[in-house]
Coordinates of C-alpha atoms and ligand atoms in Angstrom, one line a residue:
M1 CA -67.2 105.3 16.8
S2 CA -63.9 103.9 16.1
T3 CA -62.9 103.2 12.0
H4 CA -59.5 102.0 10.9
R5 CA -58.6 102.6 7.7
Y6 CA -56.2 100.6 5.1
D7 CA -55.9 100.0 1.4
I8 CA -56.4 96.2 1.8
I9 CA -58.5 94.5 4.8
I10 CA -58.0 90.5 5.0
V11 CA -60.6 88.4 7.1
G12 CA -59.4 85.3 7.9
A13 CA -55.5 84.2 9.3
G14 CA -55.4 80.9 7.9
G15 CA -53.1 79.8 5.3
A16 CA -55.3 81.9 3.0
G17 CA -55.7 84.9 4.6
L18 CA -52.3 84.9 5.6
F19 CA -50.6 83.8 2.2
A20 CA -52.8 86.9 0.9
A21 CA -51.7 89.2 3.5
L22 CA -47.9 88.4 2.7
A23 CA -48.1 88.7 -1.1
A24 CA -49.9 92.0 -0.4
S25 CA -47.5 92.9 2.1
Q26 CA -44.4 93.0 -0.9
D27 CA -45.7 96.5 -2.0
P28 CA -44.5 98.6 0.6
N29 CA -46.9 101.5 -0.4
V30 CA -50.2 99.2 0.2
S31 CA -51.3 99.0 3.8
V32 CA -52.7 95.5 4.8
A33 CA -54.3 94.4 8.1
V34 CA -55.8 91.0 8.8
V35 CA -58.8 90.4 11.0
S36 CA -59.4 87.4 12.3
K37 CA -61.7 86.1 14.9
L38 CA -59.1 83.8 16.4
Y39 CA -55.3 83.9 16.9
P40 CA -54.1 83.3 14.1
T41 CA -52.2 80.0 14.5
R42 CA -55.3 78.9 16.0
S43 CA -57.1 78.6 12.4
H44 CA -58.0 74.9 11.5
T45 CA -55.1 75.2 8.8
G46 CA -53.3 74.3 11.7
A47 CA -55.0 70.9 12.1
A48 CA -54.3 69.9 8.3
Q49 CA -52.2 66.4 9.0
G50 CA -51.6 64.7 5.8
G51 CA -49.9 67.0 3.4
I52 CA -49.8 69.2 0.4
G53 CA -50.3 67.8 -3.0
A54 CA -47.4 68.9 -5.8
A55 CA -46.0 67.0 -8.6
L56 CA -42.2 67.7 -7.8
G57 CA -41.4 63.9 -8.5
N58 CA -38.8 63.3 -5.6
L59 CA -39.2 59.5 -5.5
E60 CA -41.2 58.7 -8.6
E61 CA -41.9 60.4 -12.0
D62 CA -44.8 63.0 -11.6
S63 CA -46.4 65.5 -13.7
W64 CA -48.6 68.6 -13.2
E65 CA -50.7 67.5 -15.9
W66 CA -51.3 64.0 -14.2
H67 CA -52.4 65.9 -11.4
M68 CA -54.3 67.7 -13.3
F69 CA -56.0 64.7 -14.6
D70 CA -56.6 63.3 -11.1
T71 CA -58.4 66.5 -9.6
V72 CA -60.9 67.0 -12.9
K73 CA -61.9 63.2 -12.6
G74 CA -61.8 63.2 -8.5
A75 CA -63.8 66.2 -9.1
D76 CA -66.7 64.0 -10.8
Y77 CA -65.7 66.5 -14.0
L78 CA -67.3 69.3 -12.3
A79 CA -64.3 71.6 -12.2
D80 CA -63.1 74.5 -13.6
Q81 CA -60.4 73.4 -15.6
D82 CA -58.7 76.7 -16.2
A83 CA -58.5 76.9 -12.1
V84 CA -57.5 73.3 -11.9
E85 CA -54.5 73.8 -14.3
I86 CA -53.4 77.1 -12.3
L87 CA -53.7 74.7 -9.5
C88 CA -51.6 72.0 -10.5
R89 CA -48.7 74.1 -12.0
E90 CA -48.5 76.3 -9.4
A91 CA -48.3 73.7 -6.7
V92 CA -44.7 73.1 -7.6
D93 CA -43.5 76.9 -7.3
I94 CA -45.9 77.1 -3.8
V95 CA -44.4 74.3 -2.5
Y96 CA -40.4 75.3 -2.8
E97 CA -41.4 78.8 -1.8
L98 CA -42.7 77.8 1.4
E99 CA -39.5 75.8 1.7
H100 CA -37.3 78.6 0.8
M101 CA -39.1 80.3 4.0
G102 CA -37.7 77.9 5.8
L103 CA -40.8 75.2 6.3
P104 CA -39.6 71.8 8.3
F105 CA -40.6 68.8 5.8
S106 CA -40.3 65.8 6.0
R107 CA -37.1 64.3 3.9
T108 CA -36.2 61.6 1.9
E109 CA -32.8 60.0 2.5
D110 CA -30.9 62.5 -0.1
G111 CA -32.5 65.4 1.8
K112 CA -35.1 66.0 -1.0
I113 CA -38.7 67.1 0.4
A114 CA -41.0 63.4 0.9
Q115 CA -44.0 62.4 -0.8
R116 CA -46.3 60.0 0.2
P117 CA -49.5 58.2 -2.1
F118 CA -52.9 59.9 -1.0
G119 CA -56.7 59.2 -2.4
G120 CA -57.0 60.0 -5.7
H121 CA -53.9 60.9 -6.9
T122 CA -51.9 58.7 -9.6
K123 CA -49.3 58.4 -12.5
N124 CA -49.7 58.3 -16.0
F125 CA -53.7 59.2 -15.9
G126 CA -55.2 56.7 -13.5
E127 CA -52.6 54.0 -13.7
G128 CA -52.2 53.5 -10.2
P129 CA -50.7 55.5 -6.5
V130 CA -48.4 57.9 -6.9
K131 CA -46.0 59.8 -4.3
R132 CA -47.7 63.6 -4.2
S133 CA -48.2 64.5 -1.2
C134 CA -45.7 67.0 0.5
Y135 CA -45.6 66.7 4.3
A136 CA -44.2 67.4 7.7
A137 CA -45.2 64.0 9.6
D138 CA -48.7 64.6 10.3
R139 CA -48.4 68.9 11.1
T140 CA -47.9 69.6 7.8
G141 CA -50.9 72.4 8.1
H142 CA -49.3 73.5 11.6
M143 CA -45.6 73.9 10.1
I144 CA -47.8 75.9 7.1
L145 CA -49.5 78.7 9.7
Q146 CA -46.5 78.8 11.7
T147 CA -44.0 79.6 8.8
L148 CA -46.6 81.9 7.3
Y149 CA -47.7 83.7 10.3
Q150 CA -43.8 84.3 10.7
Q151 CA -43.0 85.3 7.6
C152 CA -46.4 87.8 7.9
I153 CA -44.9 89.7 11.7
K154 CA -41.5 89.8 9.7
N155 CA -43.1 91.8 7.1
N156 CA -44.8 94.5 9.3
V157 CA -48.7 93.3 8.6
V158 CA -50.9 94.6 11.5
F159 CA -53.3 92.0 12.9
Y160 CA -56.2 92.2 14.6
D161 CA -56.3 89.3 16.5
E162 CA -60.0 88.3 18.3
Y163 CA -62.0 90.5 16.3
H164 CA -65.3 89.2 15.1
V165 CA -66.2 90.3 11.7
L166 CA -70.1 90.7 11.5
D167 CA -71.1 92.4 8.3
L168 CA -69.6 93.4 5.1
I169 CA -70.2 97.4 3.9
I170 CA -71.3 97.6 -0.1
E171 CA -71.7 100.8 -1.5
K172 CA -73.2 100.7 -4.7
E173 CA -72.3 97.6 -5.8
Q174 CA -68.9 97.2 -4.4
C175 CA -67.5 96.3 -1.1
V176 CA -65.7 99.0 0.6
G177 CA -65.0 97.5 4.1
V178 CA -66.6 95.6 6.7
V179 CA -68.1 96.0 10.7
A180 CA -66.2 93.9 13.2
A181 CA -66.6 93.2 17.0
E182 CA -63.9 92.9 19.2
I183 CA -64.8 89.9 21.0
E184 CA -62.7 91.1 24.4
T185 CA -65.1 94.3 25.0
S186 CA -68.2 93.4 22.4
E187 CA -66.6 97.1 21.0
L188 CA -67.7 97.8 17.0
A189 CA -65.2 98.9 14.8
T190 CA -65.6 100.0 11.3
F191 CA -62.6 98.7 8.7
H192 CA -62.6 100.7 5.6
A193 CA -60.8 99.7 2.6
K194 CA -60.6 99.7 -0.9
A195 CA -59.9 95.7 -1.6
V196 CA -61.7 93.6 1.5
L197 CA -60.6 89.6 0.9
L198 CA -62.9 86.3 2.5
A199 CA -60.4 84.0 4.0
T200 CA -63.1 82.7 6.6
G201 CA -62.6 79.2 6.5
G202 CA -65.3 76.0 5.9
N203 CA -68.7 75.9 7.6
G204 CA -68.3 72.1 8.7
R205 CA -70.5 72.7 12.3
M206 CA -73.7 72.4 10.4
F207 CA -73.3 68.6 10.7
S208 CA -73.1 66.6 14.1
I209 CA -70.1 64.2 13.6
T210 CA -67.5 66.7 11.9
S211 CA -63.8 67.1 11.8
N212 CA -64.3 71.0 11.7
A213 CA -63.3 73.3 14.6
H214 CA -66.1 75.0 16.6
A215 CA -65.2 78.2 14.5
L216 CA -65.7 77.0 11.3
T217 CA -69.3 78.5 10.9
G218 CA -69.4 79.7 7.5
D219 CA -69.3 83.3 8.7
G220 CA -67.7 84.6 5.1
M221 CA -70.1 82.9 3.0
S222 CA -73.1 83.7 5.2
M223 CA -72.8 87.7 5.1
A224 CA -71.9 87.3 1.4
L225 CA -75.1 85.4 1.1
R226 CA -77.4 88.0 3.2
N227 CA -75.6 90.8 1.4
G228 CA -76.9 89.7 -2.5
I229 CA -73.8 87.5 -3.5
P230 CA -75.3 84.1 -4.2
L231 CA -72.9 81.0 -3.2
Q232 CA -71.5 78.3 -5.7
D233 CA -72.2 74.3 -5.3
M234 CA -73.3 74.3 -1.9
E235 CA -74.7 71.3 -2.3
F236 CA -71.6 69.3 -2.5
F237 CA -69.9 68.4 1.0
Q238 CA -67.4 66.0 1.8
F239 CA -67.3 63.7 4.4
H240 CA -64.1 61.9 5.2
P241 CA -64.2 58.5 5.9
T242 CA -62.1 58.2 8.1
G243 CA -63.1 60.1 11.7
I244 CA -63.2 58.9 14.8
Y245 CA -66.4 57.1 15.9
K246 CA -69.1 59.0 17.6
M247 CA -66.0 61.7 17.7
G248 CA -65.2 63.0 14.1
I249 CA -61.9 63.8 14.9
L250 CA -60.1 63.1 11.9
L251 CA -58.0 60.2 11.7
S252 CA -55.9 61.7 8.1
E253 CA -56.1 59.8 4.8
A254 CA -52.1 59.7 5.2
A255 CA -52.8 56.9 7.7
R256 CA -54.2 54.8 4.8
G257 CA -51.3 56.6 2.2
E258 CA -48.5 54.9 4.8
G259 CA -50.6 51.2 4.1
G260 CA -53.7 51.1 6.7
I261 CA -56.2 49.2 5.6
L262 CA -60.3 49.4 5.8
R263 CA -62.3 46.1 7.5
N264 CA -65.5 45.0 8.2
N265 CA -67.0 43.1 10.8
L266 CA -65.9 39.7 8.3
G267 CA -62.3 41.0 8.3
E268 CA -62.8 41.5 5.0
R269 CA -61.0 44.2 3.5
F270 CA -64.1 45.6 1.4
M271 CA -62.3 48.4 -0.2
E272 CA -60.7 45.9 -2.6
R273 CA -64.3 44.8 -4.1
Y274 CA -65.0 48.4 -5.1
T275 CA -62.0 49.7 -6.6
P276 CA -59.6 47.1 -7.3
T277 CA -57.0 49.7 -9.0
L278 CA -56.9 52.5 -5.7
K279 CA -58.6 50.0 -3.2
D280 CA -58.3 51.8 -0.1
L281 CA -56.3 55.2 -1.6
A282 CA -59.8 55.7 -3.6
P283 CA -61.0 59.1 -3.7
R284 CA -63.3 60.2 -0.3
D285 CA -66.4 60.5 -1.5
M286 CA -66.5 56.7 -2.7
V287 CA -64.8 55.3 0.2
S288 CA -67.5 57.0 2.4
R289 CA -69.8 55.6 0.5
F290 CA -68.9 52.3 0.6
I291 CA -68.5 52.0 4.5
H292 CA -72.5 53.2 4.2
K293 CA -72.7 50.3 2.1
E294 CA -71.0 47.9 4.3
V295 CA -72.9 49.1 7.4
T296 CA -76.0 49.2 5.9
E297 CA -76.0 45.3 4.1
G298 CA -75.2 44.8 8.3
R299 CA -71.4 44.2 8.2
G300 CA -70.7 47.0 10.3
I301 CA -68.5 46.0 13.5
D302 CA -70.5 44.2 15.8
G303 CA -73.9 45.3 13.8
K304 CA -72.8 48.9 14.5
D305 CA -72.3 52.1 12.1
Y306 CA -68.3 52.0 11.9
V307 CA -66.2 49.8 10.4
H308 CA -62.1 49.3 11.4
L309 CA -59.1 51.2 10.3
E310 CA -56.2 49.0 10.9
L311 CA -52.7 50.6 11.4
M312 CA -50.8 47.6 13.4
H313 CA -48.9 46.0 10.6
L314 CA -47.5 49.6 9.8
G315 CA -44.7 48.8 12.9
K316 CA -43.4 51.3 15.7
K317 CA -41.3 53.0 13.3
V318 CA -43.4 54.4 10.7
I319 CA -46.2 55.1 13.0
D320 CA -43.7 57.0 15.4
E321 CA -41.8 59.1 12.8
K322 CA -44.9 60.0 10.1
L323 CA -48.0 59.4 11.9
P324 CA -47.2 60.8 15.9
D325 CA -50.0 63.2 16.4
I326 CA -53.2 61.1 15.1
T327 CA -52.5 57.6 16.5
E328 CA -51.9 60.1 19.7
F329 CA -55.5 61.2 19.0
V330 CA -56.3 57.7 19.3
R331 CA -54.5 56.6 22.2
V332 CA -56.3 59.9 23.9
Y333 CA -59.8 59.9 22.8
M334 CA -60.4 56.3 22.9
G335 CA -57.9 54.5 25.0
I336 CA -56.7 52.4 22.0
D337 CA -53.3 51.2 21.2
P338 CA -53.2 51.5 17.5
L339 CA -49.8 49.2 17.3
K340 CA -52.0 46.2 19.0
D341 CA -55.9 47.4 18.1
P342 CA -57.6 48.0 15.0
I343 CA -59.5 51.7 15.2
P344 CA -63.3 52.4 15.1
V345 CA -64.1 54.8 12.2
Q346 CA -67.3 56.7 10.5
P347 CA -67.2 58.9 8.0
T348 CA -67.1 62.7 9.3
A349 CA -68.5 66.0 7.6
H350 CA -64.9 67.9 6.4
Y351 CA -65.1 69.5 3.5
A352 CA -67.2 72.4 1.7
M353 CA -66.4 72.1 -2.2
G354 CA -68.6 75.0 -2.6
G355 CA -68.7 78.9 -1.5
V356 CA -68.0 82.2 -2.8
P357 CA -67.8 82.4 -6.4
T358 CA -64.5 83.8 -7.8
N359 CA -62.9 84.0 -10.8
V360 CA -58.8 83.4 -11.4
N361 CA -57.4 86.2 -9.7
S362 CA -59.4 85.3 -6.9
E363 CA -61.9 88.2 -7.4
V364 CA -65.9 87.8 -6.6
V365 CA -68.2 87.0 -9.1
V366 CA -72.1 87.4 -8.5
D367 CA -73.8 86.1 -11.5
E368 CA -73.8 83.3 -14.3
H369 CA -71.4 85.5 -16.3
N370 CA -69.0 86.1 -13.7
K371 CA -69.8 89.8 -13.4
V372 CA -67.0 91.3 -10.6
M373 CA -68.2 93.0 -7.5
P374 CA -65.3 95.8 -7.3
G375 CA -63.6 95.5 -4.1
L376 CA -64.4 92.4 -3.1
Y377 CA -62.1 89.2 -3.4
A378 CA -62.2 85.2 -1.6
A379 CA -60.1 82.4 -1.4
G380 CA -59.8 79.4 0.6
E381 CA -62.6 77.0 1.9
T382 CA -64.9 79.7 2.1
A383 CA -64.1 80.2 -2.1
C384 CA -65.4 78.2 -5.0
V385 CA -62.8 79.0 -7.5
S386 CA -64.1 75.9 -8.9
V387 CA -60.8 73.6 -7.9
H388 CA -62.5 71.0 -6.6
G389 CA -66.0 70.6 -8.8
A390 CA -68.7 67.9 -6.5
N391 CA -65.4 66.0 -4.9
R392 CA -62.0 67.5 -3.4
L393 CA -58.9 64.8 -3.2
G394 CA -56.8 65.0 0.0
T395 CA -54.0 67.3 -0.2
N396 CA -55.6 69.7 -2.6
S397 CA -57.3 72.5 -0.2
L398 CA -53.4 73.4 1.2
V399 CA -52.5 74.1 -2.8
D400 CA -55.9 75.8 -2.6
I401 CA -55.6 78.1 -0.1
L402 CA -51.9 78.7 -1.0
V403 CA -52.5 79.1 -4.6
F404 CA -55.6 81.3 -4.5
G405 CA -54.5 83.4 -1.3
R406 CA -51.1 84.2 -3.0
R407 CA -53.0 85.3 -6.2
A408 CA -55.6 87.0 -4.0
G409 CA -52.6 89.4 -2.5
R410 CA -51.3 90.1 -5.7
S411 CA -54.9 91.0 -7.1
M412 CA -55.9 93.3 -4.2
I413 CA -52.1 95.0 -4.7
E414 CA -53.3 96.0 -8.3
Y415 CA -56.7 96.9 -7.2
A416 CA -55.4 99.4 -3.9
K417 CA -53.0 100.8 -6.4
N418 CA -55.9 102.2 -9.5
H419 CA -58.4 103.0 -6.8
S420 CA -59.5 105.3 -3.6
H421 CA -61.2 104.8 -0.3
V422 CA -65.2 105.2 -2.1
P423 CA -66.5 107.0 1.6
I424 CA -69.0 105.0 3.2
S425 CA -72.7 106.6 2.8
S426 CA -74.2 105.8 6.3
D427 CA -73.7 104.3 9.7
P428 CA -72.4 101.0 8.5
Q429 CA -72.5 99.4 12.3
E430 CA -76.4 100.3 12.8
K431 CA -77.7 97.0 11.8
I432 CA -75.3 94.9 13.6
K433 CA -75.7 97.1 16.9
E434 CA -79.3 96.9 16.8
E435 CA -78.7 92.7 16.8
M436 CA -76.3 92.3 19.3
N437 CA -78.7 94.7 21.7
L438 CA -81.2 92.5 21.0
W439 CA -79.8 89.5 22.0
R440 CA -78.4 90.9 24.8
K441 CA -82.0 92.4 26.0
G442 CA -83.7 89.2 24.9
S443 CA -82.1 87.2 27.4
S444 CA -85.4 87.3 29.7
K445 CA -88.0 86.3 27.3
G446 CA -86.8 83.8 24.6
S447 CA -87.6 80.1 24.8
L448 CA -85.0 78.0 23.7
K449 CA -81.2 78.0 24.1
V450 CA -78.8 78.5 21.5
G451 CA -76.7 75.5 22.3
A452 CA -79.8 73.5 21.8
L453 CA -81.3 74.5 18.4
R454 CA -77.3 74.4 17.4
E455 CA -77.6 70.4 17.8
E456 CA -81.1 70.2 16.3
L457 CA -79.8 71.5 13.1
Q458 CA -76.7 69.2 13.5
K459 CA -78.4 66.1 14.2
K460 CA -81.1 66.8 11.6
M461 CA -78.6 67.6 8.9
M462 CA -76.7 64.5 9.7
R463 CA -79.6 62.2 9.1
K464 CA -81.4 64.0 6.0
A465 CA -78.7 66.0 4.4
S466 CA -75.5 63.9 4.8
V467 CA -73.5 61.1 3.0
F468 CA -76.8 59.6 1.2
R469 CA -79.8 61.6 0.0
V470 CA -83.1 61.2 -1.3
E471 CA -85.7 63.7 -2.4
N472 CA -88.7 63.1 0.5
Q473 CA -85.7 63.8 3.3
L474 CA -84.7 66.5 1.8
Q475 CA -87.5 68.2 1.5
E476 CA -88.5 67.5 5.1
M477 CA -85.2 69.3 6.0
E478 CA -86.2 72.1 3.8
A479 CA -89.4 72.3 5.7
E480 CA -87.3 71.9 9.4
I481 CA -85.2 74.7 8.8
E482 CA -87.6 76.9 7.9
V483 CA -88.8 75.9 11.8
L484 CA -85.7 76.1 13.2
K485 CA -85.2 79.8 11.6
E486 CA -88.4 80.8 13.0
K487 CA -87.3 78.9 16.3
Y488 CA -84.2 81.1 16.4
K489 CA -86.2 84.1 16.4
D490 CA -86.9 83.0 20.0
C491 CA -83.5 81.6 21.3
Y492 CA -81.9 83.2 24.1
I493 CA -78.3 83.6 25.8
D494 CA -77.8 83.7 29.5
D495 CA -74.8 86.0 29.2
T496 CA -75.8 89.6 29.2
S497 CA -72.3 90.8 29.7
K498 CA -69.9 92.6 27.0
N499 CA -66.7 90.9 28.2
F500 CA -65.5 88.0 26.2
N501 CA -69.5 87.1 25.3
T502 CA -68.9 84.1 23.7
D503 CA -73.1 83.2 23.9
L504 CA -73.7 86.2 21.9
F505 CA -70.8 85.6 19.1
E506 CA -72.4 81.6 19.1
A507 CA -75.5 83.0 18.4
M508 CA -75.0 84.9 15.9
E509 CA -72.5 81.9 14.1
L510 CA -75.9 79.8 14.3
G511 CA -77.7 82.6 12.3
N512 CA -75.5 81.4 9.6
L513 CA -75.2 77.6 10.0
L514 CA -78.9 77.9 9.2
D515 CA -79.0 80.3 6.5
L516 CA -75.8 77.7 4.9
S517 CA -78.1 74.6 5.7
Q518 CA -81.0 76.0 3.8
A519 CA -78.9 76.9 0.9
L520 CA -77.2 73.5 1.0
V521 CA -80.8 71.5 1.0
T522 CA -82.4 73.5 -1.2
A523 CA -79.0 73.1 -3.6
A524 CA -79.4 69.2 -3.1
I525 CA -82.9 69.0 -3.8
A526 CA -83.0 70.8 -7.8
R527 CA -79.5 68.2 -8.7
K528 CA -81.4 65.3 -10.1
E529 CA -78.3 63.1 -10.3
S530 CA -75.2 61.7 -8.3
R531 CA -71.7 63.6 -9.0
G532 CA -69.3 63.8 -6.3
A533 CA -70.0 63.9 -2.9
H534 CA -73.5 64.3 -3.8
S535 CA -75.2 61.2 -3.7
R536 CA -79.2 60.7 -4.3
E537 CA -80.7 57.3 -3.9
D538 CA -83.4 58.4 -6.2
Y539 CA -81.0 59.7 -8.7
P540 CA -78.2 57.0 -8.4
D541 CA -76.5 58.3 -12.1
R542 CA -74.6 60.9 -13.1
D543 CA -76.5 63.2 -15.6
D544 CA -74.4 65.3 -17.6
K545 CA -76.9 65.7 -20.4
N546 CA -78.5 68.1 -17.6
W547 CA -76.4 68.7 -14.9
L548 CA -72.7 69.2 -15.9
K549 CA -73.3 73.0 -14.6
H550 CA -72.5 74.6 -11.6
S551 CA -75.4 75.8 -9.0
L552 CA -75.6 79.1 -7.8
A553 CA -77.9 80.0 -4.8
Y554 CA -79.3 83.3 -4.0
Q555 CA -80.8 84.3 -0.4
K556 CA -84.4 86.3 -1.3
N557 CA -86.3 87.5 0.7
G558 CA -85.7 84.3 3.3
K559 CA -85.9 81.7 0.9
I560 CA -83.1 80.1 -1.5
E561 CA -83.3 80.9 -5.4
L562 CA -81.2 78.9 -7.4
K563 CA -79.6 79.8 -11.0
T564 CA -77.1 77.6 -12.4
K565 CA -73.7 78.7 -14.9
P566 CA -71.7 76.3 -17.5
V567 CA -68.2 74.1 -16.0
I568 CA -65.2 75.3 -18.0
I569 CA -63.5 72.3 -19.8
T570 CA -60.6 72.4 -21.4
K571 CA -58.2 69.1 -21.6
F572 CA -60.4 66.9 -20.3
Q573 CA -63.8 65.6 -21.4
P574 CA -66.2 64.1 -18.9
K575 CA -65.7 60.0 -18.6
E576 CA -66.9 57.5 -16.3
R577 CA -65.1 57.3 -13.1
K578 CA -63.5 54.0 -12.7
Y579 CA -60.5 53.5 -10.3
Ligands
LIG601 C1 -58.7 68.2 10.7 C2 -58.2 68.6 9.4 C3 -57.2 68.2 8.2 C4 -57.1 68.4 7.6 N1 -56.0 68.4 6.4 C5 -56.1 68.5 5.6 C6 -54.5 67.9 4.4 O1 -53.9 67.2 5.0 N2 -54.2 68.3 3.2 C7 -55.4 69.6 2.8 O2 -54.9 69.4 1.8 N3 -56.4 69.8 3.2 C8 -56.8 69.8 5.2 N4 -57.8 69.8 5.4 C9 -58.4 71.2 4.8 C10 -57.6 72.0 5.1 O3 -57.5 72.6 6.3 C11 -58.8 73.4 5.1 O4 -59.9 73.4 4.1 C12 -57.9 74.6 5.0 O5 -57.0 74.2 5.8 C13 -58.9 76.0 5.2 O6 -58.1 76.6 5.0 P1 -59.0 78.1 5.1 O7 -57.4 79.4 5.0 O8 -59.6 78.5 3.7 O9 -59.5 78.4 6.6 P2 -59.3 78.1 7.9 O10 -57.4 78.3 8.2 O11 -60.9 77.5 8.4 O12 -59.0 79.7 8.4 C14 -60.4 80.8 8.6 C15 -60.2 82.0 9.6 O13 -61.0 82.9 9.2 C16 -61.1 83.3 10.6 N5 -62.6 84.1 10.6 C17 -63.4 83.4 10.9 N6 -64.9 83.7 10.6 C18 -64.3 84.9 11.0 C19 -64.9 86.1 11.7 N7 -66.2 86.2 11.6 N8 -64.4 87.6 12.1 C20 -63.2 87.3 11.6 N9 -62.6 86.2 11.0 C21 -63.1 84.9 10.8 C22 -60.6 82.3 11.6 O14 -60.6 83.5 12.4 C23 -59.4 81.9 11.1 O15 -58.0 82.9 11.0 C24 -57.9 69.3 6.8 C25 -59.3 70.0 7.5 C26 -58.9 69.0 8.7 C27 -60.5 70.3 9.5

């Protein structure tokens, strides 16, 4: 049995995991290793296009208070404002830190970091769009990931690449490590640690139309849920308005930030009707709903469920310099030249606002009184510190993963210095070994392929729990998930080998998606109001009296039980959300 021992284990090598590793590696007396199922620079952070929001004020006046106001309002007032304040203040410092590490930002003519407008980001508390998104063309995430990875290598951080983490090790209500399988050999390894960080990213793969990479199956969230840790605000899942029609591949909001326009089949710029101040740059939940409305009222292009994104008027120079990657996607995947023709787009499942609850030091909290679980930390899309509340603004995830990734690294150093390793009392690999053997042996027994069941889940979630929701459909979906979970027990995989058995890992990932879909749907049934990305046709209004609170979903005997906890409000009282 192979056992590795470090002070700090970081699960995930996206922006959150790498910044945490970098921060933790500043103390030479603390040992740090990163365990990742993907080679680090293949993490989804590398797909982030549009930019990172920070009130640098390089092109026009800006302030962190305006950024905070926009984030709280964009969140439909469900964000915890103490955390949002930290996010917006530390954003500025984070961007300069990246610049000093050598990140090649796009520049203004006088050599400062360039900034562009983005949905929901405004000046002077809502007056009109502001240039706040710092970018490196439309490859911002790619540049962040490369820069952080290089810095980690420079600081001798140890990497276990292509190790799939499958369970947490919990001893006496504290986290003391993880169990992982090496993807190449299926061999199990125990990682014994004083502190563990979950930085495993999102779970968009529960929907059929999504911008999320194949690996985004919510593994960290699901491991937490199975170990008795609640998940917070899971009902809030963001649909980005502009995914390539039928494929879901993202066309960044930067396209509208640079002046792109949405039009319906009458050629009308319909967003002017709904949000006259911000127009096409309203927050994502709103734009997605209005696209849906145009389509259901018969104004989709050719009567179908998509609208057009026009970039033709931006001209070749802007497109080539500022949006080179996404326009290339359009040429490659759709055979359309964005300089000549409009692009068919529809909302695509994009971002989990919910996740593993943490405090502002990235420590995982396990109940409505914010009791900390010693040794366990979470940051990035997998966590819910709650800075995005019911709806995240564009550019704020990159800030979140870096600000709270760095905080996690610093908190873990302190914890590791003041604690010793807690011994592991029984064989932590046993349960996982059994599960993996069952999959490999079961191949002759089952009747359903894993891929077929996954597709069924994704299509049903898309139909019944996406942009708009209604009680009876959510209830149907809840019952169907129970059936799908039964069917899952009867699934089989073709590959019985031990080498690069991706069938096996995908089978276990599907188990995660089923658990997380159940948490999402049960929490969505309970929340009888519309707020941010959670839009109930049967309860169209926001209900602050009864629902200005976070949900906490616990898994008990295969079902989801819900609790709630209060929202932290400091500077901005809830108001109507008009743009
Ligand atoms: C197409 C696209 C464009 C985007 N554009 C922007 C943007 O412009 N601005 C913005 O602010 N946000 C953007 N976002 C959102 C943002 O990029 C993500 O929310 C963010 O990068 C998530 O970072 P992360 O570090 O939490 O996770 P990720 O970058 O997703 O990394 C997850 C890591 O966890 C590892 N992992 C997962 N499961 C396991 C396991 N079981 N065992 C071991 N390792 C595991 C993976 O290997 C990976 O290294 C975009 C998202 C997408 C999909």
